[in-house]
Structures are given as structure tokens and as C-alpha cells.
Coordinates of C-alpha atoms in Angstrom, one line a residue:
X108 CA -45.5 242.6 -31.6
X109 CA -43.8 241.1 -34.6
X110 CA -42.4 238.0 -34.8
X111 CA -38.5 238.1 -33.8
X112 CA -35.9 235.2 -34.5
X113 CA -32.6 235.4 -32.6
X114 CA -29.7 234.2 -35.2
X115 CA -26.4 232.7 -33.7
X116 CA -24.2 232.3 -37.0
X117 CA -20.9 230.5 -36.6
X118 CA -18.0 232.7 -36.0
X119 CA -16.5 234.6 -39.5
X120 CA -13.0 234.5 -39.5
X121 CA -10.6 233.8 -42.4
X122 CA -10.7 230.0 -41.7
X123 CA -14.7 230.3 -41.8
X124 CA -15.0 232.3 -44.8
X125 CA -12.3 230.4 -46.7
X126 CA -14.2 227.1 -45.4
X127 CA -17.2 228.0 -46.8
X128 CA -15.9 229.1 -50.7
X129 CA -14.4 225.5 -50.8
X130 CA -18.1 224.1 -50.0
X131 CA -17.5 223.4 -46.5
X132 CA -20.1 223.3 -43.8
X133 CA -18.4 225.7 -41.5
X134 CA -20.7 228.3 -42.2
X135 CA -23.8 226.2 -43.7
X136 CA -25.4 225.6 -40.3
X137 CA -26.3 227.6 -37.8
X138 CA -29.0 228.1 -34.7
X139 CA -31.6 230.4 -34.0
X140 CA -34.1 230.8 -31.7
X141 CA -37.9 231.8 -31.4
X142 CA -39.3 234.1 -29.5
X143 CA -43.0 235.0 -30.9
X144 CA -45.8 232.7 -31.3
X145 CA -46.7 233.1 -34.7
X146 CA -45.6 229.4 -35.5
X147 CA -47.0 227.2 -32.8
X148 CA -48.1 224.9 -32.6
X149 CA -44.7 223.7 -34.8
X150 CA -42.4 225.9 -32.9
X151 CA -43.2 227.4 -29.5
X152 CA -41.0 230.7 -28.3
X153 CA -38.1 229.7 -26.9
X154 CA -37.5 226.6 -29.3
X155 CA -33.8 226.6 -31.0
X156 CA -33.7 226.1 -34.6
X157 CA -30.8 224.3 -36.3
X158 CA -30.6 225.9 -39.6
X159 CA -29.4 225.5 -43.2
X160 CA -28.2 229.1 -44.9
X161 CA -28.8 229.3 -48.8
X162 CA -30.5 225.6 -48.4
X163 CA -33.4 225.0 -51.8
X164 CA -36.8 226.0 -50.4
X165 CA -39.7 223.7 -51.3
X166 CA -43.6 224.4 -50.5
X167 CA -43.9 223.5 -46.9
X168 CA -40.6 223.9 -45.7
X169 CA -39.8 226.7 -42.5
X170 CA -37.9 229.1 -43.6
X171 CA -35.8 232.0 -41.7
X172 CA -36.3 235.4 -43.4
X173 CA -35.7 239.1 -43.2
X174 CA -38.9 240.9 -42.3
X175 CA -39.4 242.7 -45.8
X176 CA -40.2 245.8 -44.0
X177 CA -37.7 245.4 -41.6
X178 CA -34.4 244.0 -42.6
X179 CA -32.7 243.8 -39.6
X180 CA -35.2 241.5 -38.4
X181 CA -35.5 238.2 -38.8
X182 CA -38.6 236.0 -38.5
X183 CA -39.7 232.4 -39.2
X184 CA -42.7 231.3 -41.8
X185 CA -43.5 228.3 -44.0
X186 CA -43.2 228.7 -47.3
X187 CA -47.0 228.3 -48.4
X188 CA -46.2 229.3 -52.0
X189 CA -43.7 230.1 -54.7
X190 CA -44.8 233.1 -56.6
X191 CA -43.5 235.4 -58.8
X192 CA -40.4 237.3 -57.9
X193 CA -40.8 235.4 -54.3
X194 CA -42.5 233.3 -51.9
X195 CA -45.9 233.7 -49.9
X196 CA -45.1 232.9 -46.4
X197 CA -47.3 232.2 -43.6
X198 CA -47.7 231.0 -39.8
X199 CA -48.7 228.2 -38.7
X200 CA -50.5 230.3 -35.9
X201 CA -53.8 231.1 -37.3
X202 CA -54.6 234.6 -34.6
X203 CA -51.1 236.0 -36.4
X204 CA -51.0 237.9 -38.9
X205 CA -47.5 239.1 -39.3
X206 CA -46.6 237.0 -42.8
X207 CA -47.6 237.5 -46.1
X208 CA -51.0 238.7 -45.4
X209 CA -50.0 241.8 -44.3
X210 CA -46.3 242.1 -46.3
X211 CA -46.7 240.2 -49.5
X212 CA -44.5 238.2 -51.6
X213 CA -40.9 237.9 -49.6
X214 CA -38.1 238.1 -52.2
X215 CA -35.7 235.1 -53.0
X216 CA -32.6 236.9 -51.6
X217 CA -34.8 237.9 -48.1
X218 CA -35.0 233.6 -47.3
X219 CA -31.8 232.9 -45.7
X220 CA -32.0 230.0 -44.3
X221 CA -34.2 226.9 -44.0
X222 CA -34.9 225.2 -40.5
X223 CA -34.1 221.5 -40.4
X224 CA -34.0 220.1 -36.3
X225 CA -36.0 222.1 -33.5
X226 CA -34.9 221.8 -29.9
X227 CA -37.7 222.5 -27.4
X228 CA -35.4 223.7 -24.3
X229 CA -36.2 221.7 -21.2
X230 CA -39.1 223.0 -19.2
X231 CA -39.8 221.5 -16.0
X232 CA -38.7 218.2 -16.4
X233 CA -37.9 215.6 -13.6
X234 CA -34.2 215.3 -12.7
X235 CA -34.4 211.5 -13.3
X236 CA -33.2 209.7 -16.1
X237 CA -36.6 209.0 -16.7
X238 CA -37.8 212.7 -17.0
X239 CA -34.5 213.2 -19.1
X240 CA -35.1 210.4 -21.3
X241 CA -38.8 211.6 -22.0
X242 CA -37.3 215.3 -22.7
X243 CA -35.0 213.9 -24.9
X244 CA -37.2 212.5 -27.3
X245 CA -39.3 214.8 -27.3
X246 CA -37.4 217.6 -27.5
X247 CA -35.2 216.8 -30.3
X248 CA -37.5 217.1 -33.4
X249 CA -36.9 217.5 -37.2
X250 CA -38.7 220.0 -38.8
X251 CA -40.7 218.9 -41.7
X252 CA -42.7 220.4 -44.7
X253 CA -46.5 220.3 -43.9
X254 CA -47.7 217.7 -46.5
X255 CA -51.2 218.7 -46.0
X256 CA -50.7 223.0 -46.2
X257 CA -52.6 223.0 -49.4
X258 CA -55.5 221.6 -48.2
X259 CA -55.7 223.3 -44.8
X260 CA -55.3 226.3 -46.9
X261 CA -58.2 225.5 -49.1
X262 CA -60.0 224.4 -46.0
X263 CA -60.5 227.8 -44.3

């Protein structure tokens, strides 16, 4: 089953569009959600995404994308690689395979968007303030290149 990312844009209305040709952040952000588990153990299904449209892509950094094959749906990778005419992205999930392995070199104007806080959804937590607390900081992560890809690549 292929990876699947839920996107919850902000609203377009005249305001939003007129917001973001001025440079506003009106429609910069946005959320979306994970439902495969190509990317744990960085992102488990479920997890929200606050996301950045059109933000730079560096190696490392999770990235929101159309599936190349599939341009209705979206998916989330690291950018391993910048290549010619694209980037090589990959999970984090060794066991899938639904990334560049299998689709090659995503085109520039496929990345729309670059992940930037994760929210893990609370799961069985104590209704104390204690068990919120603990959620809390847990839960509420930001979502960082991988310093070391390169060398777990090489590693393999």
C-alpha cells in the first residue's frame, strides 16, 4: 500500500490568496497528517505535520511530495539527495520501498512543502497533569534534517 499523506491547507479565499502575493504567512503553513509507515521511526501514522509550502529543501530535510506516478497523492520522504532535474527521496523505514527506489528522481515542482513540527496525537495517556505534561513534551517535536543520512547510507 503506498504511502498516503492527508494535506489540510488553509482556507483560499480572496483574503488568503491576496495575503500570500504580499508575502504573508496566510497560506505558508499548513498541516498534514501520516498515515503509512514508511517514515518511522521519525513519524509514526497518525502523526500531524506542520508544514512549510515552497520552503528551500536541504539534504536531510522531510519533505511533502506528489507521488510522481500518482499526482493526486501526496507522500512524505527525506530528501537523501539533490540530483539532476530533482531530488532522490527516501524513507526512513528500511522494509519500504515506496521512494526513489522504485520511482526515481522526484522533480523540483513535485516537493511542495517541507515539514518543520510533528505532533504525535495522544495515545493512551493518563488523565493527570502528569500524563499530560509527559505527552506534551513528548509529543510536540521539531522535525530535523538527519545529520548522519550520508553515512547510514554508505553504511548499508
Amino acid at each position: 500500500m503506498p504511502e498516503r499523506v492527508h494535506e489540510r491547507e488553509p482556507e483560499r479565499g480572496a483574503d488568503a490568496d491576496a495575503g500570500h502575493e504580499r508575502g504573508g504567512l496566510l497560506r505558508a503553513f499548513g498541516l498534514a497528517e501520516v498515515y503509512n509507515p514508511s517514515m518511522v521511526p521519525t513519524l509514526q501514522p497518525g502523526d500531524q505535520l506542520v508544514v512549510q509550502y515552497g520552503a528551500a529543501v536541504r539534504t536531510g530535510d522531510v519533505v511533502v511530495l506528489r507521488h510522481p506516478f500518482r499526482q493526486d497523492l501526496l507522500i512524505v520522504k527525506r530528501a537523501v539527495q539533490r540530483r539532476d532535474g530533482g531530488w532522490w527521496v527516501q524513507g526512513d523505514n528500511p522494509f519500504v520501498e515506496n521512494d526513489s527506489r522504485e520511482f526515481g528522481v522526484v522533480p523540483d515542482e513535485l516537493v511542495i512543502a517541507r515539514a518543520w513540527v510533528r505532533v504525535r496525537p495522544p495515545r493512551g495517556i493518563q488523565r493527570s497533569v502528569a500524563g499530560v505534561l509527559s505527552w506534551a513534551v513528548s509529543a510536540v517535536r521539531p522535525v530535523r534534517a538527519a545529520r548522519s543520512l550520508s553515512r547510514r547510507l554508505r553504511a548499508r
